[in-house]
PDB file of C-alpha atoms in Angstrom:
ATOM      1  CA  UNK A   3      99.423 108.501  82.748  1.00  0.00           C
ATOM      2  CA  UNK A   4      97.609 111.059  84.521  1.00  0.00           C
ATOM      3  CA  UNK A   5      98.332 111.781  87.973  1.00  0.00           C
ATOM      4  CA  UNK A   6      96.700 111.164  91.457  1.00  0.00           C
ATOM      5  CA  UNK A   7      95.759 114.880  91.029  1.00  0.00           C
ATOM      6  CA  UNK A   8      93.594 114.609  88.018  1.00  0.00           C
ATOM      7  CA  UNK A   9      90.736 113.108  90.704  1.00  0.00           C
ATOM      8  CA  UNK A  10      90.178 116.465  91.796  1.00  0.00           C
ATOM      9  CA  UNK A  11      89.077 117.968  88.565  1.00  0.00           C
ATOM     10  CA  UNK A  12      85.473 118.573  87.586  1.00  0.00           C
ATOM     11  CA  UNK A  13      84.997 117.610  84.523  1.00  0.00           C
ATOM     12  CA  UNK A  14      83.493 116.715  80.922  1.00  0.00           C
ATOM     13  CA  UNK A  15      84.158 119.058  77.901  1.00  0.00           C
ATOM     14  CA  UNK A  16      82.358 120.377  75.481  1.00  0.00           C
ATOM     15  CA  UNK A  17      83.307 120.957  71.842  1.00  0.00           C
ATOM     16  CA  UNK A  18      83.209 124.436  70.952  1.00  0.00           C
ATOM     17  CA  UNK A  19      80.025 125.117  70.330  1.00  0.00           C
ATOM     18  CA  UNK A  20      79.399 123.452  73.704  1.00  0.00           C
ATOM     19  CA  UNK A  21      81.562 125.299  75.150  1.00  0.00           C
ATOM     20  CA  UNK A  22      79.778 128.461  74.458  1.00  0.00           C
ATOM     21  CA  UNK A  23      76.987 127.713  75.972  1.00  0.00           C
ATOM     22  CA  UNK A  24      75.640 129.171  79.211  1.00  0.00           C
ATOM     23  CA  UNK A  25      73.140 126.998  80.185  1.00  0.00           C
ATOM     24  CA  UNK A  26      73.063 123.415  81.740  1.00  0.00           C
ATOM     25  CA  UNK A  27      72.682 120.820  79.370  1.00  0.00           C
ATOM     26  CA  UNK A  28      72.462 117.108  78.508  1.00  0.00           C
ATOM     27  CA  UNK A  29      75.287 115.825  76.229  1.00  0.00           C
ATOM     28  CA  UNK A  30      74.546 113.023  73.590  1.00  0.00           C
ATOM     29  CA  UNK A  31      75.474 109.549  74.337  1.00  0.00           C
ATOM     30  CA  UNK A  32      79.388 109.543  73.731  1.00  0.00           C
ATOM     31  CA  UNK A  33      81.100 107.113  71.688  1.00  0.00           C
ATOM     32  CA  UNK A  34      82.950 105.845  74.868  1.00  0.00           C
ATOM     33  CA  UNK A  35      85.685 104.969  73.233  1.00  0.00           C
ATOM     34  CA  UNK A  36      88.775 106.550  72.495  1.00  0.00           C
ATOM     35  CA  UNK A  37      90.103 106.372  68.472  1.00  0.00           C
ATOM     36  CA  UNK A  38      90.008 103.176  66.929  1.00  0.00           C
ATOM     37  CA  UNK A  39      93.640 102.204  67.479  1.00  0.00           C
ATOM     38  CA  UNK A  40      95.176  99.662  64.114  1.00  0.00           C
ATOM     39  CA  UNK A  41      94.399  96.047  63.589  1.00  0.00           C
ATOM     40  CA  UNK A  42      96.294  93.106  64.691  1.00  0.00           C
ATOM     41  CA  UNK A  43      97.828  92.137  61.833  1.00  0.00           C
ATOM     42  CA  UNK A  44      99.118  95.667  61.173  1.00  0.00           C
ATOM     43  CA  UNK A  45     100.301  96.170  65.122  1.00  0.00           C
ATOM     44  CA  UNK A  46     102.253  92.984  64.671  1.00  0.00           C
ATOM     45  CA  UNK A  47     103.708  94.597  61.540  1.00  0.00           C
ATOM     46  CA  UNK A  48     104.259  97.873  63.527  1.00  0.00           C
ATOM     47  CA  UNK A  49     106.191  95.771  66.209  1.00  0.00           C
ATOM     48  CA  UNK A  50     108.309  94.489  64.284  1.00  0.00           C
ATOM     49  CA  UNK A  51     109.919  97.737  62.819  1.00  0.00           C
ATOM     50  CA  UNK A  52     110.075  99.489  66.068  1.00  0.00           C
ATOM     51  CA  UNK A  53     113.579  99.842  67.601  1.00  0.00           C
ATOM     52  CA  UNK A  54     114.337  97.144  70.143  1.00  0.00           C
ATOM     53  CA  UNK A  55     116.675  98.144  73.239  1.00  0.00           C
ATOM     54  CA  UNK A  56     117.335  98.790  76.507  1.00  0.00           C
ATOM     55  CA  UNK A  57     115.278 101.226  78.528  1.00  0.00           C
ATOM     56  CA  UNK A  58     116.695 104.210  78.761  1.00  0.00           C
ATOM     57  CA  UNK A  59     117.292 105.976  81.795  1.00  0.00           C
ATOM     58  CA  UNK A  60     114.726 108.585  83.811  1.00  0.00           C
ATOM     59  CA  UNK A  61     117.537 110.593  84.672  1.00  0.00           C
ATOM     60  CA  UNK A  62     115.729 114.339  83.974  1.00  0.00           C
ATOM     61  CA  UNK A  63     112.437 113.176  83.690  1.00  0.00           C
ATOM     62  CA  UNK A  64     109.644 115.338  84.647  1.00  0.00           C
ATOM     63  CA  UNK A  65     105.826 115.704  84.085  1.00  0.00           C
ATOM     64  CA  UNK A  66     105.815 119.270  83.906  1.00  0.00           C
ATOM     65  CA  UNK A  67     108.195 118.651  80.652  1.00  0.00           C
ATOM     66  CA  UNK A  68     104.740 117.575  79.336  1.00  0.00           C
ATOM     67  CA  UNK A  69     102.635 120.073  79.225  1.00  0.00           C
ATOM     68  CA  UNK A  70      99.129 118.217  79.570  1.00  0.00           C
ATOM     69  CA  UNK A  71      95.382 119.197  79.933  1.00  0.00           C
ATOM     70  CA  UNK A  72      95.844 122.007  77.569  1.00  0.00           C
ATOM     71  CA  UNK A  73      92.959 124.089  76.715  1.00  0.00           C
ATOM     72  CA  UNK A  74      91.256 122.337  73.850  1.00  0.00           C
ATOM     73  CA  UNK A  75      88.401 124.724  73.149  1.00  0.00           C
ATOM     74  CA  UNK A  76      86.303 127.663  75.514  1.00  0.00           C
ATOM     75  CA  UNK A  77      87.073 126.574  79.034  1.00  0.00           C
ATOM     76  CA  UNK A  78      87.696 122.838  77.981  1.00  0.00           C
ATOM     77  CA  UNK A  79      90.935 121.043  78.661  1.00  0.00           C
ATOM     78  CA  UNK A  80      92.464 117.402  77.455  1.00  0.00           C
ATOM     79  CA  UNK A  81      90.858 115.970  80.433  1.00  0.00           C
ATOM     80  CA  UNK A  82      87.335 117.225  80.028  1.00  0.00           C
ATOM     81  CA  UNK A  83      87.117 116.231  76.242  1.00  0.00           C
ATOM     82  CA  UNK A  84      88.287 112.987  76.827  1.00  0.00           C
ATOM     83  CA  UNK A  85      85.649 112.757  79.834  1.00  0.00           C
ATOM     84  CA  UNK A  86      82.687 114.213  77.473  1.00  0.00           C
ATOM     85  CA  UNK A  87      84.371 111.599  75.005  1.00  0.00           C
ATOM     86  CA  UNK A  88      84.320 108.521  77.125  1.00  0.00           C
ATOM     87  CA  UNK A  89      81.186 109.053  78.985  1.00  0.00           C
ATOM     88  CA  UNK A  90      78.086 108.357  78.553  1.00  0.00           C
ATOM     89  CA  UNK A  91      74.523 110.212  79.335  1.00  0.00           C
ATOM     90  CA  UNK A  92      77.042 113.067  80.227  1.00  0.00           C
ATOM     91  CA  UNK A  93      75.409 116.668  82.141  1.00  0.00           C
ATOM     92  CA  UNK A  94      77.912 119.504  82.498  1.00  0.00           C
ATOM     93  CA  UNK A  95      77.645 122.924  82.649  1.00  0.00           C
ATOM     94  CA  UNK A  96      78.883 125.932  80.918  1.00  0.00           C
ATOM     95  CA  UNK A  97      82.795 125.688  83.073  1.00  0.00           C
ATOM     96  CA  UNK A  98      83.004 122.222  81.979  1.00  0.00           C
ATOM     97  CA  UNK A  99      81.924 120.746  85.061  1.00  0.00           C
ATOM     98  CA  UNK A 100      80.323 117.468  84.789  1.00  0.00           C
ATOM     99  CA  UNK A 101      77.286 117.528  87.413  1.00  0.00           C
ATOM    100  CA  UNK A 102      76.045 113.673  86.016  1.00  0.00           C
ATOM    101  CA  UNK A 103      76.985 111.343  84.202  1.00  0.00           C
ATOM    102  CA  UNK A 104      78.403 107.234  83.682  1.00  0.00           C
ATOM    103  CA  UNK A 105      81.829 105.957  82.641  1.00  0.00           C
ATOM    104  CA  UNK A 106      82.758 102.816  81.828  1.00  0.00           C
ATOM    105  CA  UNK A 107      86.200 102.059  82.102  1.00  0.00           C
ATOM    106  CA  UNK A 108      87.287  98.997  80.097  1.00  0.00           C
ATOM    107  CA  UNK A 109      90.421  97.858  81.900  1.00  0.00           C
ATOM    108  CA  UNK A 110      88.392  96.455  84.808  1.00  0.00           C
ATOM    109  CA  UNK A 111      84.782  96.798  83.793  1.00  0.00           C
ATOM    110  CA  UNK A 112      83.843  98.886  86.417  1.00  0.00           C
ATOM    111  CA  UNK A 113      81.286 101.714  85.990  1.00  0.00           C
ATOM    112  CA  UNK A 114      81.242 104.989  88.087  1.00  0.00           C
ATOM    113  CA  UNK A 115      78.758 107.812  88.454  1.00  0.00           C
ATOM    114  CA  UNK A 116      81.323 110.421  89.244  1.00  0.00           C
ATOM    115  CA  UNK A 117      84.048 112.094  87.279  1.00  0.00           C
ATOM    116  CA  UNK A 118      86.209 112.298  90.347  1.00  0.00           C
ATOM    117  CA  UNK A 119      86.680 108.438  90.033  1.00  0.00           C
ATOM    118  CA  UNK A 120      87.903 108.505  86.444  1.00  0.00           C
ATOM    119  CA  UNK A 121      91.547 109.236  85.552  1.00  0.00           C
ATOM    120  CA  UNK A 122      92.577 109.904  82.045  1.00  0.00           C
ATOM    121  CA  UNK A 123      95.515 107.532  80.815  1.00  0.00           C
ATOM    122  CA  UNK A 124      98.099 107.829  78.718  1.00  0.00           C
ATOM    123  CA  UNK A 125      98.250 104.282  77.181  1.00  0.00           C
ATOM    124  CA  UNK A 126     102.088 105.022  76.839  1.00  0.00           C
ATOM    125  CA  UNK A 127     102.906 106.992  79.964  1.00  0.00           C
ATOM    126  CA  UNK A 128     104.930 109.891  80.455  1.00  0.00           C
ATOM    127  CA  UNK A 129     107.707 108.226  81.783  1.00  0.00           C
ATOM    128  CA  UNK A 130     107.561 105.579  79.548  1.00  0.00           C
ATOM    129  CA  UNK A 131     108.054 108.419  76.366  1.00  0.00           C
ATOM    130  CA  UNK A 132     110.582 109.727  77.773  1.00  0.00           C
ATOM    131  CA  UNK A 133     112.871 106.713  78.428  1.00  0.00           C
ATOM    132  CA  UNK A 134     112.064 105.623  75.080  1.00  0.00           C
ATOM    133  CA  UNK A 135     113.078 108.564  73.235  1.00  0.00           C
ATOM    134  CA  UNK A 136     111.219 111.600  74.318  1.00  0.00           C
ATOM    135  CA  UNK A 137     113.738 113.219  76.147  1.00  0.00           C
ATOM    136  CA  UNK A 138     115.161 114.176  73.131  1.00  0.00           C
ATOM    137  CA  UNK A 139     111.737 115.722  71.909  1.00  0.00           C
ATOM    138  CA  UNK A 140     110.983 119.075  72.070  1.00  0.00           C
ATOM    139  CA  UNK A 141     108.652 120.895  74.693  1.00  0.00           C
ATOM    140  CA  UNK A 142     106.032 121.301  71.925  1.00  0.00           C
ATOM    141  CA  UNK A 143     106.558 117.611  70.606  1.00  0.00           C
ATOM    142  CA  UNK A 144     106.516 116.589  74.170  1.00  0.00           C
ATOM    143  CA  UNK A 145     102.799 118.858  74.973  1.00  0.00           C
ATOM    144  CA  UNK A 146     101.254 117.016  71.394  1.00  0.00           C
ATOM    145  CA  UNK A 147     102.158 113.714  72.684  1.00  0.00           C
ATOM    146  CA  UNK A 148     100.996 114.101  76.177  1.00  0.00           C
ATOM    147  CA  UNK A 149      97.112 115.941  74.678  1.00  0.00           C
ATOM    148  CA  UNK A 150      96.779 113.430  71.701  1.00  0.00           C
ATOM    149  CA  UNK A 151      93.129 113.246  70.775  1.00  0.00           C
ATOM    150  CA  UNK A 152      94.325 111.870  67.306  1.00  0.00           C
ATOM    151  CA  UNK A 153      95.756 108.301  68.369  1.00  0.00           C
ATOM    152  CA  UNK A 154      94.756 105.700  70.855  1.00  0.00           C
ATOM    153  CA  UNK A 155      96.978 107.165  73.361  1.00  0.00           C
ATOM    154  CA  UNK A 156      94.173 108.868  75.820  1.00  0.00           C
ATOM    155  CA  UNK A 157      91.532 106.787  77.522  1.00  0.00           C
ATOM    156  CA  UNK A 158      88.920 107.306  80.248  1.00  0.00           C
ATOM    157  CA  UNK A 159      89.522 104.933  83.163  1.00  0.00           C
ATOM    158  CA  UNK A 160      89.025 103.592  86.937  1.00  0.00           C
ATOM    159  CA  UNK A 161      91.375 106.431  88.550  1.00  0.00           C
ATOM    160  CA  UNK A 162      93.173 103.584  90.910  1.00  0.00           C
ATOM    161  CA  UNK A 163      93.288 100.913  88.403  1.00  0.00           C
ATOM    162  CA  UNK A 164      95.572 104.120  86.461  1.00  0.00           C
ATOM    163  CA  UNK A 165      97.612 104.581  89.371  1.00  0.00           C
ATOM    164  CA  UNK A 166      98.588 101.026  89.831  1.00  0.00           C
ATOM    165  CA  UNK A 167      99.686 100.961  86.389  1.00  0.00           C
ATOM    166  CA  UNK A 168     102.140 103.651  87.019  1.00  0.00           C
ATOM    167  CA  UNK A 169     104.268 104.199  84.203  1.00  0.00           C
ATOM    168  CA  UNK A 170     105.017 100.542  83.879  1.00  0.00           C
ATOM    169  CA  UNK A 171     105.075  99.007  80.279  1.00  0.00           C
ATOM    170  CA  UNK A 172     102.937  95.570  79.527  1.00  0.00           C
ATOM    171  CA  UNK A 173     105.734  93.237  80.831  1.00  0.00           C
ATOM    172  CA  UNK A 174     104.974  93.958  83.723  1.00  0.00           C
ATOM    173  CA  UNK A 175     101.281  95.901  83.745  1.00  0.00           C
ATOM    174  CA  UNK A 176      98.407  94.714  81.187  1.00  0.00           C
ATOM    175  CA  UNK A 177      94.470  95.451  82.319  1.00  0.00           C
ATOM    176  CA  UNK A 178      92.819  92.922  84.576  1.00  0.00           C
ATOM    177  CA  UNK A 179      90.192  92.641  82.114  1.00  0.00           C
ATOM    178  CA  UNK A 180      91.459  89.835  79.408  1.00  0.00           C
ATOM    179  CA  UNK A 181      88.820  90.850  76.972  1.00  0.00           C
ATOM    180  CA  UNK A 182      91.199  94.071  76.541  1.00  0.00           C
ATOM    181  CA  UNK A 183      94.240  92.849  76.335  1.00  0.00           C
ATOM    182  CA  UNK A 184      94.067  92.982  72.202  1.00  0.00           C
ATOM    183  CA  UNK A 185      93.043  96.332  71.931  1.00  0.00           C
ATOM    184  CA  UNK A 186      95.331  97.718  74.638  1.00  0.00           C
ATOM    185  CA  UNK A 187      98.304  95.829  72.880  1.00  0.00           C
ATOM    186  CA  UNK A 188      97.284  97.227  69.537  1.00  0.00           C
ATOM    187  CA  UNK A 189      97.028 100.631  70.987  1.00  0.00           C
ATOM    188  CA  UNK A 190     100.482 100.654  72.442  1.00  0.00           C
ATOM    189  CA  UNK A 191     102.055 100.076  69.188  1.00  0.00           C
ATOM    190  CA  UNK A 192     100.191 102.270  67.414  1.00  0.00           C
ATOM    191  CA  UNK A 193     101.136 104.600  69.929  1.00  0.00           C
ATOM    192  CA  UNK A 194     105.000 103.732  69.662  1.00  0.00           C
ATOM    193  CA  UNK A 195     105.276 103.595  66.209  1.00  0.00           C
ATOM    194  CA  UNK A 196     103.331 107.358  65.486  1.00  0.00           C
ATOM    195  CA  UNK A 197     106.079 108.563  67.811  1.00  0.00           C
ATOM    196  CA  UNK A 198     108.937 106.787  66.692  1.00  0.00           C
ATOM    197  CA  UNK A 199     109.449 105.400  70.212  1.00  0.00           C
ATOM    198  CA  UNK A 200     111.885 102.365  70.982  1.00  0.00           C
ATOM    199  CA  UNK A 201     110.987  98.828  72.767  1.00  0.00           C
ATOM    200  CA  UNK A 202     112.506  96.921  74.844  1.00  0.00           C
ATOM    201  CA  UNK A 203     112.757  93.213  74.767  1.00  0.00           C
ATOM    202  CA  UNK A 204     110.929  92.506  77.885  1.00  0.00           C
ATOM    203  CA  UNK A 205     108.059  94.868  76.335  1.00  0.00           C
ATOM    204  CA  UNK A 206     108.512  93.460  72.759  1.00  0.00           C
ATOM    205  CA  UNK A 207     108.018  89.580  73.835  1.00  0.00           C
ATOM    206  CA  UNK A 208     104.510  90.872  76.022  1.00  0.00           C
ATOM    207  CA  UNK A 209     103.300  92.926  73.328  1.00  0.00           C
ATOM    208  CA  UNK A 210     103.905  89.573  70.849  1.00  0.00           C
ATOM    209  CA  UNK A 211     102.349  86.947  73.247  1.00  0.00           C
ATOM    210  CA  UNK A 212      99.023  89.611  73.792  1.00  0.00           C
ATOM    211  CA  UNK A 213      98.913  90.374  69.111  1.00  0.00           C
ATOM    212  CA  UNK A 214      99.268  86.710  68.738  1.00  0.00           C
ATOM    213  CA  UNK A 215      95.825  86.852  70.267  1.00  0.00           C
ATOM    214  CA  UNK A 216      94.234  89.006  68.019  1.00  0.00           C
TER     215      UNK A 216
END
């Protein structure tokens, strides 16, 4: 999950080509979405062969142990290509700076005009990884998982909507907006079973009530 901090960035990025660029432009419509995480069928499938057992403990935990917002291309970080990503109608300029733009964030339906109002989430937090198995990752493991553009694990959303969710799992945090609650349970599997991350039963029984939905 990204931190209260992450407000303060100006952002959208660019792809490379993008990134070169000097002069202001206007960016496509995005796809405002992030990946396509699996189906129902197959995140009930997943669920079933991840490891089920108690949470393990935060003892050492720490977000720095996650490298995150790494430069993805020119001046571009995580955070600005998920912004470009997510957004639509999207003006930056040649830092990376969004100057205009919308984003719609899907876990309350809300809509804002300003990248300072959009967090980027990790739909399995930090925290989360790490009592689940990632302590015993390495740094570099740790860095992919925390700048994953590949899975369903980074997502554009209402930046105090992120920070109520903490780094709490869906027993006890799911979005507001019931139309998600498929898709977020399918992409926390997906997420959990790339990594090879453990469940616990609390977590399990949510994550079966929201995929019997699906």
């Amino acid at each position: 999950m990204s931190g209260v901090y992450a407000r303060h960035f100006s952002v959208v990025a660019a792809t490379a080509a993008l990134a070169a660029t000097s002069a202001l432009f206007t960016a496509p419509s995005a796809q405002a979405a992030m990946p396509t995480p699996v189906s129902g069928a197959t995140a009930r499938a997943y669920l079933g062969q991840l490891t089920v057992g108690a949470e393990g403990s935060s003892s050492g935990y720490s977000r720095d142990k996650f490298p995150h917002w790494i430069t993805q291309s020119g001046a571009c970080n995580t955070r600005e290509v998920v912004l470009k990503r997510d957004g639509s109608n999207v003006q930056q300029d040649a830092s990376c700076a969004a100057v205009s733009g919308s984003w719609y964030s899907p876990y309350d339906g809300a809509t804002w005009s300003a990248a300072s109002d959009v967090d980027i989430d990790h739909m399995v937090p930090l925290a989360e990884a790490w009592r689940s198995g990632a302590s015993s990752w390495s740094t570099a493991q740790r860095q992919s998982f925390a700048n994953d553009l590949t899975r369903p694990q980074l997502i554009a959303v209402t930046d105090n909507v992120n920070q109520s969710k903490g780094d709490k799992d869906p027993a006890k945090w799911m979005p507001s907006r019931s139309a998600y609650t498929c898709t977020y349970a399918r992409a926390w599997v997906h997420v959990k079973h790339q990594y090879g991350l453990s469940v616990d039963q609390a977590e399990k029984s949510a994550l079966q009530t929201a995929l019997n939905g699906c």
